[in-house]
Tab-separated table of C-alpha atoms and ligand atoms in Angstrom:
chain	number	residue	atom	x	y	z
A	26	MET	CA	118.376	100.979	105.796
A	27	SER	CA	120.220	100.355	102.439
A	28	ALA	CA	121.520	103.113	100.149
A	29	LYS	CA	119.229	105.811	98.752
A	30	ARG	CA	117.210	104.330	95.907
A	31	ARG	CA	117.574	106.417	92.757
A	32	ILE	CA	114.277	106.387	90.776
A	33	ALA	CA	113.370	107.128	87.154
A	34	VAL	CA	109.788	107.767	87.007
A	35	LEU	CA	108.545	107.187	83.397
A	36	GLY	CA	105.040	108.485	83.015
A	37	ALA	CA	105.398	110.799	86.125
A	38	THR	CA	102.412	113.027	85.119
A	39	GLY	CA	99.889	110.169	85.047
A	40	SER	CA	97.809	108.790	87.870
A	41	ILE	CA	100.274	106.020	88.748
A	42	GLY	CA	103.056	108.680	88.300
A	43	SER	CA	101.528	111.136	90.691
A	44	SER	CA	101.084	108.407	93.408
A	45	ALA	CA	104.367	107.324	93.033
A	46	LEU	CA	105.862	110.681	93.572
A	47	ASP	CA	103.577	111.242	96.547
A	48	VAL	CA	105.145	108.261	98.143
A	49	ILE	CA	108.628	109.189	97.215
A	50	ALA	CA	108.211	112.780	98.527
A	51	ARG	CA	107.296	111.302	101.897
A	52	HIS	CA	110.808	109.640	102.257
A	53	PRO	CA	113.528	112.120	100.984
A	54	GLU	CA	115.993	110.169	103.061
A	55	ARG	CA	115.269	107.017	101.295
A	56	PHE	CA	114.269	107.912	97.513
A	57	GLN	CA	115.556	110.377	95.153
A	58	VAL	CA	114.273	111.102	91.710
A	59	THR	CA	116.838	110.995	88.676
A	60	THR	CA	114.423	111.224	85.739
A	61	LEU	CA	110.794	112.418	85.089
A	62	SER	CA	109.093	111.896	81.722
A	63	ALA	CA	105.871	112.890	80.309
A	64	HIS	CA	104.128	112.711	76.953
A	65	ARG	CA	103.084	116.048	75.986
A	66	GLY	CA	102.462	117.822	79.109
A	67	VAL	CA	105.438	120.215	79.530
A	68	ASP	CA	103.744	122.345	82.269
A	69	ALA	CA	102.960	119.579	84.529
A	70	LEU	CA	106.425	118.063	83.872
A	71	LEU	CA	108.175	121.426	84.657
A	72	ALA	CA	106.188	121.609	87.930
A	73	LEU	CA	107.399	118.102	89.013
A	74	CYS	CA	110.871	119.094	88.068
A	75	GLN	CA	110.761	122.191	90.396
A	76	LYS	CA	109.711	119.910	93.059
A	77	PHE	CA	111.972	116.908	92.680
A	78	GLN	CA	115.022	118.337	90.970
A	79	PRO	CA	115.747	115.503	88.844
A	80	GLN	CA	119.032	114.919	86.696
A	81	ARG	CA	116.859	114.749	83.626
A	82	ALA	CA	113.473	115.365	82.196
A	83	VAL	CA	112.201	113.560	79.195
A	84	ILE	CA	109.279	114.777	76.969
A	85	ALA	CA	108.152	112.023	74.637
A	86	ASP	CA	106.868	114.299	71.855
A	87	CYS	CA	110.150	115.688	70.331
A	88	ALA	CA	108.192	118.909	69.022
A	89	LEU	CA	108.149	120.027	72.642
A	90	LEU	CA	111.915	119.657	73.480
A	91	ASP	CA	112.584	123.539	73.072
A	92	THR	CA	109.555	124.398	75.321
A	93	LEU	CA	110.691	121.932	77.886
A	94	ALA	CA	114.266	123.348	77.760
A	95	ALA	CA	113.195	127.095	77.932
A	96	GLY	CA	110.986	126.202	80.940
A	97	LEU	CA	113.678	124.503	82.849
A	98	ARG	CA	116.229	127.546	82.009
A	99	THR	CA	113.522	130.175	83.421
A	100	ALA	CA	113.115	128.125	86.537
A	101	GLY	CA	116.882	128.061	86.975
A	102	LEU	CA	116.991	124.282	87.066
A	103	THR	CA	120.166	122.204	86.035
A	104	THR	CA	117.795	119.184	84.997
A	105	GLU	CA	118.930	118.262	81.570
A	106	PRO	CA	115.833	118.348	78.944
A	107	LEU	CA	115.610	115.409	76.609
A	108	ALA	CA	113.088	114.177	74.054
A	109	GLY	CA	111.700	111.047	72.106
A	110	PRO	CA	111.764	107.385	72.440
A	111	ASP	CA	115.651	106.857	72.602
A	112	ALA	CA	115.759	109.361	75.504
A	113	LEU	CA	113.246	107.354	77.379
A	114	ILE	CA	115.419	104.252	76.796
A	115	ALA	CA	118.605	106.048	77.768
A	116	ALA	CA	116.767	107.062	81.104
A	117	ALA	CA	115.612	103.673	81.776
A	118	THR	CA	119.129	102.478	81.540
A	119	ALA	CA	121.185	105.315	83.016
A	120	SER	CA	123.876	104.295	85.320
A	121	ASP	CA	122.724	106.930	88.049
A	122	THR	CA	119.255	104.977	88.198
A	123	ASP	CA	118.823	101.757	90.096
A	124	THR	CA	114.944	101.790	90.045
A	125	VAL	CA	112.601	102.299	87.273
A	126	ILE	CA	108.802	102.914	87.589
A	127	ALA	CA	107.184	101.941	84.274
A	128	ALA	CA	104.105	104.020	84.438
A	129	ILE	CA	103.643	104.962	80.817
A	130	VAL	CA	100.157	103.975	79.330
A	131	GLY	CA	99.931	101.419	76.483
A	132	ALA	CA	102.391	99.886	74.109
A	133	ALA	CA	104.285	103.109	74.094
A	134	GLY	CA	105.871	102.012	77.333
A	135	MET	CA	107.198	98.820	76.044
A	136	ALA	CA	110.596	99.837	74.720
A	137	SER	CA	111.616	101.571	78.013
A	138	THR	CA	110.274	98.832	80.104
A	139	LEU	CA	112.298	96.167	78.292
A	140	ALA	CA	115.341	98.306	78.389
A	141	ALA	CA	115.242	98.645	82.198
A	142	ALA	CA	114.718	94.845	82.403
A	143	GLN	CA	117.783	94.332	80.045
A	144	ALA	CA	119.814	96.829	82.080
A	145	GLY	CA	119.053	94.765	85.373
A	146	LYS	CA	117.223	97.581	87.077
A	147	ARG	CA	114.884	97.063	89.881
A	148	LEU	CA	111.615	97.544	87.665
A	149	LEU	CA	108.435	98.530	89.418
A	150	LEU	CA	106.086	97.479	86.734
A	151	ALA	CA	102.623	99.272	86.198
A	152	ASN	CA	102.616	99.272	82.431
A	153	LYS	CA	100.668	96.044	82.016
A	154	GLU	CA	100.442	96.479	78.182
A	155	SER	CA	104.151	95.881	77.792
A	156	VAL	CA	103.828	92.509	79.578
A	157	VAL	CA	100.864	91.536	77.473
A	158	LEU	CA	102.498	92.432	74.357
A	159	ALA	CA	106.007	91.185	75.143
A	160	GLY	CA	105.755	89.030	78.335
A	161	ALA	CA	108.191	86.253	77.308
A	162	LEU	CA	111.019	88.742	76.185
A	163	LEU	CA	110.598	90.693	79.458
A	164	MET	CA	110.786	87.956	81.747
A	165	ASP	CA	113.597	86.401	79.732
A	166	ALA	CA	115.449	89.744	79.732
A	167	ALA	CA	115.068	90.016	83.508
A	168	ALA	CA	116.189	86.527	84.149
A	169	ARG	CA	119.315	87.060	82.216
A	170	SER	CA	120.214	90.500	83.847
A	171	GLY	CA	118.970	89.724	87.175
A	172	ALA	CA	116.463	92.621	87.127
A	173	GLN	CA	113.903	92.279	89.802
A	174	ILE	CA	110.367	92.910	88.604
A	175	ILE	CA	107.952	94.063	91.442
A	176	PRO	CA	104.473	94.341	90.159
A	177	ILE	CA	102.597	97.483	90.877
A	178	ASP	CA	99.136	96.500	89.446
A	179	SER	CA	97.428	96.129	92.559
A	180	GLU	CA	96.205	92.367	92.054
A	181	HIS	CA	99.750	91.330	90.932
A	182	ASN	CA	101.333	93.354	93.795
A	183	ALA	CA	98.907	91.423	96.105
A	184	ILE	CA	99.922	88.161	94.845
A	185	PHE	CA	103.879	89.094	95.032
A	186	GLN	CA	103.274	89.825	98.713
A	187	CYS	CA	101.300	86.482	99.172
A	188	LEU	CA	103.995	84.354	97.795
A	189	PRO	CA	107.189	83.317	99.748
A	190	VAL	CA	110.084	85.748	99.333
A	191	ALA	CA	112.703	83.118	98.209
A	192	GLY	CA	113.122	79.652	96.711
A	193	ASP	CA	110.643	78.036	94.345
A	194	ARG	CA	107.953	80.849	94.814
A	195	LEU	CA	105.237	78.698	93.166
A	196	LYS	CA	105.695	75.411	95.024
A	197	GLY	CA	102.470	74.355	96.547
A	198	VAL	CA	100.314	77.024	94.818
A	199	ARG	CA	97.180	75.634	93.373
A	200	ARG	CA	95.673	78.714	91.680
A	201	LEU	CA	96.047	82.576	91.594
A	202	VAL	CA	92.712	84.378	92.168
A	203	LEU	CA	92.559	87.853	90.753
A	204	THR	CA	89.873	89.993	92.214
A	205	ALA	CA	87.931	92.411	89.897
A	206	SER	CA	85.589	95.239	91.161
A	207	GLY	CA	83.394	94.526	87.997
A	208	GLY	CA	83.711	98.194	87.074
A	209	PRO	CA	80.933	100.657	86.843
A	210	PHE	CA	78.455	98.508	84.965
A	211	ARG	CA	78.741	95.465	87.125
A	212	GLY	CA	75.095	93.924	87.375
A	213	LYS	CA	73.978	95.369	83.846
A	214	GLN	CA	72.792	93.504	80.977
A	215	ARG	CA	74.052	94.104	77.415
A	216	VAL	CA	70.891	96.259	76.313
A	217	ASP	CA	71.972	98.683	79.200
A	218	LEU	CA	75.361	99.182	77.788
A	219	GLU	CA	74.158	100.297	74.033
A	220	THR	CA	74.378	104.003	74.996
A	221	ILE	CA	77.140	104.134	77.435
A	222	THR	CA	79.291	107.487	77.084
A	223	PRO	CA	82.934	107.825	77.821
A	224	GLU	CA	82.163	109.897	81.126
A	225	GLN	CA	80.097	107.036	82.340
A	226	ALA	CA	82.675	104.438	81.547
A	227	CYS	CA	85.553	106.554	83.138
A	228	ALA	CA	83.521	106.813	86.348
A	229	HIS	CA	85.086	103.871	88.285
A	230	PRO	CA	83.177	103.194	91.646
A	231	ASN	CA	86.352	102.557	93.752
A	232	TRP	CA	89.776	103.665	91.848
A	233	VAL	CA	90.663	106.975	90.252
A	234	MET	CA	92.696	106.095	87.063
A	235	GLY	CA	93.822	107.271	83.841
A	236	ARG	CA	91.096	107.100	81.158
A	237	LYS	CA	92.330	104.232	79.265
A	238	ILE	CA	92.483	101.747	82.173
A	239	SER	CA	89.185	103.171	83.244
A	240	VAL	CA	87.459	102.102	80.023
A	241	ASP	CA	89.361	98.743	80.243
A	242	SER	CA	87.873	98.334	83.841
A	243	ALA	CA	84.358	98.898	82.399
A	244	THR	CA	84.688	96.395	79.701
A	245	LEU	CA	86.699	93.969	81.838
A	246	MET	CA	89.324	93.884	79.464
A	247	ASN	CA	91.591	95.266	82.356
A	248	LYS	CA	91.025	91.969	83.969
A	249	GLY	CA	91.849	90.129	80.803
A	250	LEU	CA	94.955	92.083	80.358
A	251	GLU	CA	95.728	91.207	83.995
A	252	VAL	CA	95.272	87.512	83.692
A	253	ILE	CA	97.919	87.677	80.663
A	254	GLU	CA	100.051	89.680	82.896
A	255	ALA	CA	99.773	87.122	85.788
A	256	HIS	CA	100.728	84.279	83.298
A	257	TRP	CA	103.891	85.979	82.530
A	258	LEU	CA	104.757	87.448	85.838
A	259	PHE	CA	104.222	84.179	87.839
A	260	GLY	CA	104.438	81.482	85.272
A	261	LEU	CA	101.113	79.806	85.674
A	262	PRO	CA	98.903	78.545	82.838
A	263	PRO	CA	95.583	80.169	82.086
A	264	GLU	CA	93.482	77.428	83.872
A	265	ARG	CA	95.115	78.191	87.074
A	266	ILE	CA	94.395	81.865	86.966
A	267	GLU	CA	90.963	82.681	88.068
A	268	VAL	CA	89.030	85.974	88.169
A	269	LEU	CA	86.528	86.607	91.220
A	270	VAL	CA	84.366	89.844	91.442
A	271	HIS	CA	84.630	91.667	94.505
A	272	PRO	CA	82.861	94.947	94.168
A	273	GLN	CA	84.507	96.705	97.405
A	274	SER	CA	88.205	96.322	95.958
A	275	ILE	CA	89.384	95.577	99.448
A	276	VAL	CA	90.882	92.147	98.926
A	277	HIS	CA	93.267	92.875	96.006
A	278	SER	CA	93.972	89.133	95.088
A	279	LEU	CA	94.524	85.898	96.657
A	280	VAL	CA	96.795	82.842	96.288
A	281	ASP	CA	95.277	79.388	96.726
A	282	TYR	CA	97.527	76.771	98.045
A	283	ALA	CA	97.553	72.874	97.884
A	284	ASP	CA	96.915	72.546	101.727
A	285	GLY	CA	93.612	74.554	101.427
A	286	SER	CA	95.160	77.856	102.791
A	287	MET	CA	94.235	80.950	100.861
A	288	LEU	CA	96.351	83.952	101.465
A	289	ALA	CA	95.066	87.345	100.664
A	290	GLN	CA	96.323	91.059	100.707
A	291	LEU	CA	93.845	93.501	101.842
A	292	GLY	CA	94.001	97.327	101.950
A	293	LEU	CA	91.978	100.440	101.039
A	294	PRO	CA	91.771	101.007	97.021
A	295	ASP	CA	94.743	103.316	96.870
A	296	MET	CA	97.743	102.586	94.491
A	297	ARG	CA	100.181	104.365	96.971
A	298	THR	CA	100.129	101.002	99.135
A	299	ALA	CA	101.454	98.894	96.183
A	300	LEU	CA	103.898	101.727	95.203
A	301	ALA	CA	105.133	101.863	98.676
A	302	GLN	CA	105.541	98.151	99.063
A	303	ALA	CA	107.451	97.989	95.815
A	304	LEU	CA	109.750	100.993	96.523
A	305	ALA	CA	110.761	99.947	99.924
A	306	TRP	CA	110.834	96.282	99.234
A	307	PRO	CA	111.649	94.291	101.348
A	308	GLU	CA	111.177	96.735	103.987
A	309	ARG	CA	107.974	98.581	104.734
A	310	VAL	CA	107.379	102.522	104.635
A	311	GLU	CA	104.309	104.672	105.428
A	312	SER	CA	102.497	105.384	102.146
A	313	GLY	CA	99.828	107.964	103.153
A	314	VAL	CA	97.066	105.247	102.936
A	315	GLY	CA	95.037	105.053	106.021
A	316	ALA	CA	94.426	101.718	108.001
A	317	LEU	CA	91.596	99.298	106.960
A	318	ASP	CA	88.716	99.370	109.244
A	319	LEU	CA	87.098	95.994	108.708
A	320	ALA	CA	84.607	96.310	111.442
A	321	ARG	CA	83.287	99.465	109.952
A	322	LEU	CA	83.154	97.872	106.446
A	323	GLY	CA	81.211	94.899	107.964
A	324	HIS	CA	81.114	92.548	104.974
A	325	LEU	CA	83.101	91.689	101.639
A	326	ASP	CA	81.140	90.498	98.745
A	327	PHE	CA	82.277	88.140	96.020
A	328	GLU	CA	80.491	86.739	92.882
A	329	PRO	CA	81.568	85.152	89.521
A	330	PRO	CA	82.173	87.399	86.456
A	331	ASP	CA	79.452	87.992	83.948
A	332	ARG	CA	81.411	86.700	80.910
A	333	LEU	CA	78.371	87.094	78.566
A	334	THR	CA	77.908	90.706	79.249
A	335	PHE	CA	81.599	91.405	79.299
A	336	PRO	CA	83.198	89.338	76.541
A	337	CYS	CA	86.515	90.835	76.645
A	338	LEU	CA	87.568	88.645	79.649
A	339	ASP	CA	87.192	85.638	77.592
A	340	LEU	CA	88.871	87.243	74.676
A	341	ALA	CA	91.918	87.829	76.810
A	342	TYR	CA	91.833	84.008	77.798
A	343	HIS	CA	91.538	83.007	74.364
A	344	ALA	CA	94.593	84.990	73.284
A	345	LEU	CA	96.499	83.354	76.311
A	346	GLN	CA	95.527	79.983	74.997
A	347	LEU	CA	96.422	80.965	71.309
A	348	GLY	CA	99.934	82.022	72.629
A	349	GLY	CA	102.543	83.610	70.111
A	350	THR	CA	101.582	87.060	69.165
A	351	ALA	CA	97.825	86.894	70.085
A	352	GLY	CA	98.527	88.925	73.308
A	353	ALA	CA	100.165	91.708	71.162
A	354	ILE	CA	97.231	91.563	68.605
A	355	VAL	CA	94.457	91.822	71.332
A	356	ASN	CA	96.451	94.536	73.125
A	357	ALA	CA	96.899	96.812	70.169
A	358	ALA	CA	93.289	96.145	68.946
A	359	ASN	CA	92.120	97.152	72.396
A	360	GLU	CA	94.147	100.358	72.274
A	361	VAL	CA	92.624	101.185	69.016
A	362	ALA	CA	89.244	100.419	70.089
A	363	VAL	CA	89.374	102.290	73.512
A	364	SER	CA	90.782	105.451	71.847
A	365	ALA	CA	87.780	105.325	69.229
A	366	PHE	CA	85.407	104.931	72.109
A	367	LEU	CA	86.960	107.806	73.989
A	368	GLN	CA	86.671	109.882	70.898
A	369	GLY	CA	83.011	109.086	70.194
A	370	GLN	CA	83.838	106.966	67.107
A	371	LEU	CA	82.829	103.668	68.408
A	372	CYS	CA	79.875	102.430	70.889
A	373	PHE	CA	80.999	100.774	74.112
A	374	LEU	CA	79.650	97.336	72.818
A	375	GLY	CA	81.840	97.669	69.629
A	376	ILE	CA	85.040	97.586	71.712
A	377	ALA	CA	84.852	93.785	72.188
A	378	GLU	CA	83.483	93.308	68.793
A	379	LEU	CA	86.464	95.160	67.229
A	380	ILE	CA	88.920	93.188	69.182
A	381	ALA	CA	87.221	89.916	68.417
A	382	ARG	CA	87.144	90.632	64.560
A	383	THR	CA	90.758	91.749	64.777
A	384	LEU	CA	92.044	88.575	66.420
A	385	ASP	CA	89.972	86.551	63.883
A	386	LYS	CA	91.712	88.571	61.042
A	387	VAL	CA	95.426	88.982	61.952
A	388	PRO	CA	97.435	85.714	61.836
A	389	VAL	CA	99.142	84.673	65.087
A	390	THR	CA	102.714	83.840	64.731
A	391	ALA	CA	105.553	82.820	67.249
A	392	ALA	CA	106.569	85.726	69.451
A	393	ASN	CA	110.286	85.016	70.086
A	394	ASN	CA	111.820	88.322	68.841
A	395	ILE	CA	110.687	92.039	69.148
A	396	ASP	CA	110.395	92.336	65.416
A	397	ALA	CA	107.645	89.770	65.306
A	398	LEU	CA	105.816	91.548	68.368
A	399	LEU	CA	106.098	95.015	66.660
A	400	ALA	CA	104.763	93.487	63.353
A	401	ALA	CA	101.811	91.983	65.088
A	402	ASP	CA	101.070	95.164	66.887
A	403	HIS	CA	101.400	97.084	63.681
A	404	ALA	CA	99.111	94.521	61.794
A	405	SER	CA	96.582	94.614	64.442
A	406	ARG	CA	96.429	98.384	64.590
A	407	ALA	CA	95.897	98.517	60.773
A	408	ALA	CA	93.214	95.769	60.832
A	409	ALA	CA	91.355	97.437	63.681
A	410	THR	CA	91.571	100.758	62.138
A	411	HIS	CA	90.488	99.492	58.710
A	412	HIS	CA	87.380	97.778	60.398
A	413	LEU	CA	86.561	101.025	62.236
A	414	ASN	CA	86.578	102.964	59.091
A	415	ILE	CA	83.924	100.439	57.677
A	416	LEU	CA	81.794	100.855	60.540
A	417	GLU	CA	81.992	104.691	60.391
A	418	SER	CA	81.231	104.756	56.711
A	419	ASN	CA	78.014	102.584	57.106
B	23	NAD	P1	97.711	108.025	82.808
B	23	NAD	O1	96.976	108.103	81.561
B	23	NAD	O2	96.988	108.685	84.052
B	23	NAD	O3	99.296	108.403	82.708
B	23	NAD	C1	99.846	107.855	81.709
B	23	NAD	C2	101.321	108.544	81.639
B	23	NAD	O4	102.025	108.014	80.435
B	23	NAD	C3	101.413	109.992	81.603
B	23	NAD	O5	102.575	110.530	82.323
B	23	NAD	C4	101.543	110.247	80.063
B	23	NAD	O6	102.183	111.456	79.944
B	23	NAD	C5	102.474	109.280	79.697
B	23	NAD	N1	102.335	108.834	78.359
B	23	NAD	C6	101.060	108.591	77.618
B	23	NAD	N2	101.314	108.325	76.376
B	23	NAD	C7	102.578	108.234	76.196
B	23	NAD	C8	103.556	108.089	75.136
B	23	NAD	N3	102.955	107.844	73.808
B	23	NAD	N4	104.804	108.296	75.228
B	23	NAD	C9	105.361	108.257	76.472
B	23	NAD	N5	104.510	108.655	77.649
B	23	NAD	C10	103.267	108.529	77.271
B	23	NAD	O7	97.761	106.414	82.995
B	23	NAD	P2	97.737	105.635	84.469
B	23	NAD	O8	96.403	105.324	84.914
B	23	NAD	O9	98.718	106.311	85.252
B	23	NAD	O10	98.335	104.063	83.926
B	23	NAD	C11	99.631	103.971	83.694
B	23	NAD	C12	99.784	102.454	83.426
B	23	NAD	O11	99.726	101.817	84.681
B	23	NAD	C13	98.821	101.847	82.433
B	23	NAD	O12	99.615	100.865	81.864
B	23	NAD	C14	97.725	101.189	83.406
B	23	NAD	O13	97.199	99.971	82.842
B	23	NAD	C15	98.708	100.861	84.639
B	23	NAD	N6	97.870	100.889	85.870
B	23	NAD	C16	97.394	101.920	86.344
B	23	NAD	C17	96.531	102.043	87.474
B	23	NAD	C18	95.933	103.027	88.280
B	23	NAD	O14	95.356	103.161	89.114
B	23	NAD	N7	95.869	104.271	87.457
B	23	NAD	C19	96.521	100.769	88.288
B	23	NAD	C20	97.114	99.607	87.811
B	23	NAD	C21	97.828	99.532	86.705
B	24	MG	MG1	94.685	96.134	88.508
């Protein structure tokens, strides 16, 4: 076994963060936590610090630094308290850290994800929004620094596992097939979706996840973002990335090869499998996830996605075709729309509408530097918020 991996968990208090720490805690001889971070949940962060005793704890909201520092003192911990976006970047690039788990939700995770890639860390990438927003820059940074990116998103982790370990990994690949559960509203018509509440949208049939990705799964924008994510991670054009609905979420994705072989990765729907695979790669360790009993399952079902009821999927494909800053625009508009939906300011069907209007309105430009991407993100949020205000005043 190689040397102990020293790990920063950014977004430690979230769903992915908790699953990662569950796996890490099973293997103290292999894994050591150097950094834990949270947005505003000081109490949850302190509880994790007591358990994992990291070198530093980062609270993203600077106003909470004193509370964090006092809590660490009271607990008698030597963990250094830090706050704000710069501290997240410092943690992602720290010399005592070789592995960064990017598990912050939304574009808020982009700067630290990019910094980890630039610094040549092993990057366990869950924060798909940063790939959708800045995929070209991220892949370029990793290529220059030699950073190894291991996808945590279950579909991309499955594809990673189905591709050869070395050489030209895409040689002979015909298509990537991303599976989708179809979300809680699979089989419904548009009229059924008019009165959907946030609670209904967040009740995913197979996965327990944060609220933003749960709503994304219900609109199928999650799959749309994942198509863009797959394009950047694996370098295939949109027409060679397909989406297949598979309600049981057992087959996590497939690779279709030129010789007619299709390789798939299967497992129970539990993110600890992808996290354990990525944490121990190229070795395998126990994750806490039980064995799959296929005889008991009996059958696996597949169907095409319903693109008319769930237009967000095609909006994402459209953004990928447009290229440039279109991914950043779609991602930001989606973040605004989902947040408004969760706060009761926008109806469920309004999410796709708001994204489509924003993509129509905000000009797409080249995306070859971070300033252009941040400007597109900003312009998209402003345009989406403006349209939201008009809707609310009507
Ligand atoms: P979550 O909401 O449960 O957790 C998000 C984490 O990010 C928390 O620790 C929170 O404190 C932190 N955070 C939130 N806003 C922040 C900000 N502005 N600045 C700094 N930190 C902030 O989300 P999650 O479900 O764990 O998802 C995390 C990421 O992983 C998302 O990009 C999601 O799409 C992706 N992902 C999640 C799953 C899953 O099963 N949950 C699966 C695949 C991919
Ligand atoms: Mg996924």
